[in-house]
mmCIF file of C-alpha atoms in Angstrom:
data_model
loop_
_atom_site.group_PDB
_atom_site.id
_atom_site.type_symbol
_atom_site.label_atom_id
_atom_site.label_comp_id
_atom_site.label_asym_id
_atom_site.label_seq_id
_atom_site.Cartn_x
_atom_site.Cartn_y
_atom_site.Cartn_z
ATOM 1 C CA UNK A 1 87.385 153.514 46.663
ATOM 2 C CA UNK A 2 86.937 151.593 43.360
ATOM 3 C CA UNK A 3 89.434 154.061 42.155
ATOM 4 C CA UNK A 4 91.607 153.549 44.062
ATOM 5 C CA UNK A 5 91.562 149.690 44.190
ATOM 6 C CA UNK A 6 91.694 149.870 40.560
ATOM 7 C CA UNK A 7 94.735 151.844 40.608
ATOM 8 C CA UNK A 8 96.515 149.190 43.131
ATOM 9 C CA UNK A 9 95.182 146.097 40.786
ATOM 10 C CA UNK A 10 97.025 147.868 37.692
ATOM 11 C CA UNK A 11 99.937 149.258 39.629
ATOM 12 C CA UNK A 12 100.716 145.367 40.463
ATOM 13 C CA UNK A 13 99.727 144.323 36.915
ATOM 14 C CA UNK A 14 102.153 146.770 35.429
ATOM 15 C CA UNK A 15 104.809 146.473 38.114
ATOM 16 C CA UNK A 16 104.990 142.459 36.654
ATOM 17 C CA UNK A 17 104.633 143.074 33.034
ATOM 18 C CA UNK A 18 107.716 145.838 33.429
ATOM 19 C CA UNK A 19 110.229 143.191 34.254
ATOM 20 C CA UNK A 20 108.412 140.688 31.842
ATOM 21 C CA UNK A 21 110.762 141.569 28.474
ATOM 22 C CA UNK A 22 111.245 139.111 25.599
ATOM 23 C CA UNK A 23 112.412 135.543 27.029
ATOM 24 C CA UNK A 24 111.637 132.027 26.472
ATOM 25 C CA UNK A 25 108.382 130.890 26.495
ATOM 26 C CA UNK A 26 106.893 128.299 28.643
ATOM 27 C CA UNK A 27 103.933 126.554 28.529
ATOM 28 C CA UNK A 28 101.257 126.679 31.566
ATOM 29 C CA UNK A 29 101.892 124.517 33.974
ATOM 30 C CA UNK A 30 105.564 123.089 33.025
ATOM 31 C CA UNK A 31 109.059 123.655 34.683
ATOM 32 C CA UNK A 32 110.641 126.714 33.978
ATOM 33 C CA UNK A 33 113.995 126.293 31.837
ATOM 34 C CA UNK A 34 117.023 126.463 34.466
ATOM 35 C CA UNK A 35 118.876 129.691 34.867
ATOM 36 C CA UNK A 36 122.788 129.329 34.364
ATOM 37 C CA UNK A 37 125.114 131.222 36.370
ATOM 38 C CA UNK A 38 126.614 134.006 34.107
ATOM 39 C CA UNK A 39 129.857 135.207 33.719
ATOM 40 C CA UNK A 40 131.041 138.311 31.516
ATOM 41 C CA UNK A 41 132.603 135.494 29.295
ATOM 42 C CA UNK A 42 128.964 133.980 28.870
ATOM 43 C CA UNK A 43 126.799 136.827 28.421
ATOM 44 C CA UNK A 44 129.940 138.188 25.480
ATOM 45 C CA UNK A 45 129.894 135.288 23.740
ATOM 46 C CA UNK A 46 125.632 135.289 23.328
ATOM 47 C CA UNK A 47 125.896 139.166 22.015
ATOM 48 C CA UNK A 48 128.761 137.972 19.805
ATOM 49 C CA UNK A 49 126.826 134.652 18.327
ATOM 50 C CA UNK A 50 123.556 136.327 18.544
ATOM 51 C CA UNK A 51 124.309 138.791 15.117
ATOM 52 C CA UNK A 52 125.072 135.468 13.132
ATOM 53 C CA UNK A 53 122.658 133.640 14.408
ATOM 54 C CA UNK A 54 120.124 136.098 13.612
ATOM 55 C CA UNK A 55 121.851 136.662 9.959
ATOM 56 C CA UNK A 56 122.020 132.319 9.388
ATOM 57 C CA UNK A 57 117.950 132.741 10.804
ATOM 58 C CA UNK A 58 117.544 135.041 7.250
ATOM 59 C CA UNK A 59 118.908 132.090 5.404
ATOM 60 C CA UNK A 60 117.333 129.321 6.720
ATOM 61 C CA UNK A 61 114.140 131.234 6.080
ATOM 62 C CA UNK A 62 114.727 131.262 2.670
ATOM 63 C CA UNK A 63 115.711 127.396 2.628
ATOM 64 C CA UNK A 64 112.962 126.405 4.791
ATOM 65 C CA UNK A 65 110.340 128.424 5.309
ATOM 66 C CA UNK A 66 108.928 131.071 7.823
ATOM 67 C CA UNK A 67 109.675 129.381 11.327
ATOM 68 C CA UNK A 68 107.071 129.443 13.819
ATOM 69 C CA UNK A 69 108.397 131.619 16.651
ATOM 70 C CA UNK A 70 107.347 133.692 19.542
ATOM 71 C CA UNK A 71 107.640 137.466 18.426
ATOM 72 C CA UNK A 72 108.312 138.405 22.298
ATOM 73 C CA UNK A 73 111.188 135.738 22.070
ATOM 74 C CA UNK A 74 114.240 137.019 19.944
ATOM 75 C CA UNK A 75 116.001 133.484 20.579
ATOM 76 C CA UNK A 76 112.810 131.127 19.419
ATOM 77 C CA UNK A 77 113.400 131.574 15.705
ATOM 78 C CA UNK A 78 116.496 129.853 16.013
ATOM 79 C CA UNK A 79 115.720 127.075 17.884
ATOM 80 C CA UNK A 80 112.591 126.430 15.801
ATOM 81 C CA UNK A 81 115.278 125.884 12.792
ATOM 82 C CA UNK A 82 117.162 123.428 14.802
ATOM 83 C CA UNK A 83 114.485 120.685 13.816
ATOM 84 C CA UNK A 84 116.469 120.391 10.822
ATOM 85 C CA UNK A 85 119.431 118.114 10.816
ATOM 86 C CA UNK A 86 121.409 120.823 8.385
ATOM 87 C CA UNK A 87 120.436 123.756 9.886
ATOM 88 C CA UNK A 88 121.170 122.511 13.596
ATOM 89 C CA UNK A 89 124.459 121.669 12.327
ATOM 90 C CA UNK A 90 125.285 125.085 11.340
ATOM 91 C CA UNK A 91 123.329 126.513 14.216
ATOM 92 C CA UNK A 92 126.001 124.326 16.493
ATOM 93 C CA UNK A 93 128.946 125.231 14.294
ATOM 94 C CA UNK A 94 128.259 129.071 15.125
ATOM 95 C CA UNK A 95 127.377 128.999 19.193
ATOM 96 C CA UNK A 96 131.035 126.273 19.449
ATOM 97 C CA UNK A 97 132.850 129.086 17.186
ATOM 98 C CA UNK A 98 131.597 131.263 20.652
ATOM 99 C CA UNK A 99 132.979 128.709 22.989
ATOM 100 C CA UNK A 100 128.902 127.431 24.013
ATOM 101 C CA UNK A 101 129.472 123.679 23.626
ATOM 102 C CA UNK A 102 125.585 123.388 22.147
ATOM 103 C CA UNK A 103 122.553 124.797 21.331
ATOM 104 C CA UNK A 104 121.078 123.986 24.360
ATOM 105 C CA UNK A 105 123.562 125.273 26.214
ATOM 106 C CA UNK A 106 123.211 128.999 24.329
ATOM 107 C CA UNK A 107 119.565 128.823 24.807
ATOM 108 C CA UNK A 108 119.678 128.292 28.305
ATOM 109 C CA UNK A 109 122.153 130.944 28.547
ATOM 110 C CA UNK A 110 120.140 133.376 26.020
ATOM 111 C CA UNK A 111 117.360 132.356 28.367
ATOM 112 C CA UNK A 112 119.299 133.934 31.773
ATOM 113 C CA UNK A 113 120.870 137.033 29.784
ATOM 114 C CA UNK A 114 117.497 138.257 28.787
ATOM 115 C CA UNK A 115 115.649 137.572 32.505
ATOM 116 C CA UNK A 116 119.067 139.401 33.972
ATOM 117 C CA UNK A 117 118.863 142.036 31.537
ATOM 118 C CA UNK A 118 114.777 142.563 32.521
ATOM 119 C CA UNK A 119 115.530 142.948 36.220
ATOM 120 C CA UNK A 120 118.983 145.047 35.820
ATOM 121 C CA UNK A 121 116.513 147.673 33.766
ATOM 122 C CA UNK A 122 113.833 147.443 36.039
ATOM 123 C CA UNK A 123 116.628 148.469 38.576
ATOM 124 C CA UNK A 124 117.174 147.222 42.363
ATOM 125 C CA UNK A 125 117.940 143.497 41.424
ATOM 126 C CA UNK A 126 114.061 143.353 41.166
ATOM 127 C CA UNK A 127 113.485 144.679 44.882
ATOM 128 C CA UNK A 128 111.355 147.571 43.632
ATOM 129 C CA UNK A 129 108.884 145.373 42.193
ATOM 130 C CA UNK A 130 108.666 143.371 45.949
ATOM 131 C CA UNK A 131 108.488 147.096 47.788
ATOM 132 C CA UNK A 132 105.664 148.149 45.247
ATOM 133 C CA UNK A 133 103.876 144.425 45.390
ATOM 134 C CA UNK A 134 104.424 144.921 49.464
ATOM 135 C CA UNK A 135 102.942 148.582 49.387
ATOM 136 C CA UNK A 136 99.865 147.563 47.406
ATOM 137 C CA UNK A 137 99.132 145.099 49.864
ATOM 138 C CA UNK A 138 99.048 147.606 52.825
ATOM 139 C CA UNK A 139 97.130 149.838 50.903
ATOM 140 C CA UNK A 140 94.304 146.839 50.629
ATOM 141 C CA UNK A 141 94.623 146.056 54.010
ATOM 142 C CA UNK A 142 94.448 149.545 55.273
ATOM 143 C CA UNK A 143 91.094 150.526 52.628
ATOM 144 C CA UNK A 144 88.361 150.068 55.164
ATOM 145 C CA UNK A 145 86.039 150.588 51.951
ATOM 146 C CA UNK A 146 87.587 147.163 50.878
ATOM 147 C CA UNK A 147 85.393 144.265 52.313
ATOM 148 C CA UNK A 148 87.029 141.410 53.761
ATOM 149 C CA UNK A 149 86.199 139.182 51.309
ATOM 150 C CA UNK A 150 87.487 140.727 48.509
ATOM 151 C CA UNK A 151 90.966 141.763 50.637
ATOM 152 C CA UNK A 152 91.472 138.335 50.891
ATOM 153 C CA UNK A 153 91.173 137.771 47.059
ATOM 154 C CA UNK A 154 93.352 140.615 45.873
ATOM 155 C CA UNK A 155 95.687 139.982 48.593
ATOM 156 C CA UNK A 156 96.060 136.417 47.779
ATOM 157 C CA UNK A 157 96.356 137.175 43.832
ATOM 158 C CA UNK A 158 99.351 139.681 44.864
ATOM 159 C CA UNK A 159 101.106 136.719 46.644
ATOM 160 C CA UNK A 160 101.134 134.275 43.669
ATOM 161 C CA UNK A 161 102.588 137.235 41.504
ATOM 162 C CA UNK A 162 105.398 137.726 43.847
ATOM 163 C CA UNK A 163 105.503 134.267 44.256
ATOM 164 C CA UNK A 164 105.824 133.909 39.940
ATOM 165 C CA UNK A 165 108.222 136.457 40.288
ATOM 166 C CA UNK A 166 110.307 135.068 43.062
ATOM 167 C CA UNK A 167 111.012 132.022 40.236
ATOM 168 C CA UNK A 168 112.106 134.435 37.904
ATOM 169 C CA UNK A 169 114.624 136.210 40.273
ATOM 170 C CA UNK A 170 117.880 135.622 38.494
ATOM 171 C CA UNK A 171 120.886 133.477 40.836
ATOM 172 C CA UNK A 172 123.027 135.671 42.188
ATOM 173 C CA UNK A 173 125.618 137.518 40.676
ATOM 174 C CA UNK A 174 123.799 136.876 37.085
ATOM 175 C CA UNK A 175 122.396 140.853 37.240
ATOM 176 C CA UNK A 176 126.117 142.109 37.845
ATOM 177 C CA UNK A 177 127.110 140.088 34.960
ATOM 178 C CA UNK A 178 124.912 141.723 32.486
ATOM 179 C CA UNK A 179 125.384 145.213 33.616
ATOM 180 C CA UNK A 180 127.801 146.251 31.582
ATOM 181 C CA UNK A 181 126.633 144.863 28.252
ATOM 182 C CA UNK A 182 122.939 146.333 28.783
ATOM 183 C CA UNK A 183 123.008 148.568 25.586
ATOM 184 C CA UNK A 184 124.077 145.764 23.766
ATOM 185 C CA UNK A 185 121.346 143.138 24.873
ATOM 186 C CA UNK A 186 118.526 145.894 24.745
ATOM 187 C CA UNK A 187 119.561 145.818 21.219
ATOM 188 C CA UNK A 188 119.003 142.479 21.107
ATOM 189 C CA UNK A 189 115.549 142.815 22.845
ATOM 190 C CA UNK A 190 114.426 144.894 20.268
ATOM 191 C CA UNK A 191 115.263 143.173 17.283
ATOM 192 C CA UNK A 192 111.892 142.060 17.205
#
């Protein structure tokens, strides 16, 4: 029984973490960024910035400093940089050259690529992770070894995952859009 409850707790765990690649960080208890609606146009012109980006990133190292950046987030290096007046200026000058009118804009947009690309590799738009939170909740409910108290608990901690991963869910049409650039931005991914 504790097995087997054990094996449900890290199923769910692990079904989270899978779709939880490198994106944007956000602080406990704050708004998540807002998701932009992708086109093919959008998600081409972050793969084509992103190389230069990453290449300016090597310079402005060397000008400024190591920036403090999230190693799971292969877009935070850049946008730690843009605290500088110079370096935001050529930060901007290379996401306009890609027809992104700022660097807000591209993050936001670097920010829905990379939560599209998680879910279009974790396959089913993200539905498999729903059928496999759904499924360990009938197993609780069904494990008379389980006692009531304690359904209740794990039940109720599988809810606020799906629920966490219900504000994730890309808009529609966003997972299509990424599709067929997914070797390119799991390159991307693991540049770090």
């Amino acid at each position: 029984m504790t097995l087997m409850l054990r094996a449900v707790c890290l199923a769910a765990v692990f079904a989270i973490g899978a779709i939880c690649v490198p994106q944007p960080t956000v602080a406990q208890g704050q708004d998540l960024p807002p998701q932009v609606q992708l086109t093919p146009g959008l998600v081409e012109s972050f793969i084509a910035s992103y190389p230069q980006l990453q290449e300016l990133g090597k310079q402005l190292e060397q000008r400024y400093g190591r920036a403090v950046a999230d190693p799971e987030d292969p877009t935070s290096g850049i946008a730690a940089f843009a605290a500088y007046a110079e370096a935001r200026g050529e930060i901007e000058q290379i996401v306009t050259a890609h027809g992104i009118d700022s660097l807000e804009d591209w993050t936001r947009i670097a920010y829905s690529v990379m939560l599209a690309y998680s879910f279009a590799e974790r396959g089913d738009g993200g539905g498999s992770v729903d059928s496999e939170m759904a499924e360990a909740m009938e197993q609780i409910r069904g494990d008379d070894n389980i006692p009531a108290a304690q359904k209740e608990q794990l039940i109720a901690m599988l809810q606020q995952q799906m629920a966490a991963i219900s504000q994730l869910r890309p808009p529609a049409g966003n997972i299509e859009a990424v599709t067929p650039f997914l070797d390119q931005i799991r390159a991307i991914a693991e540049t770090n």
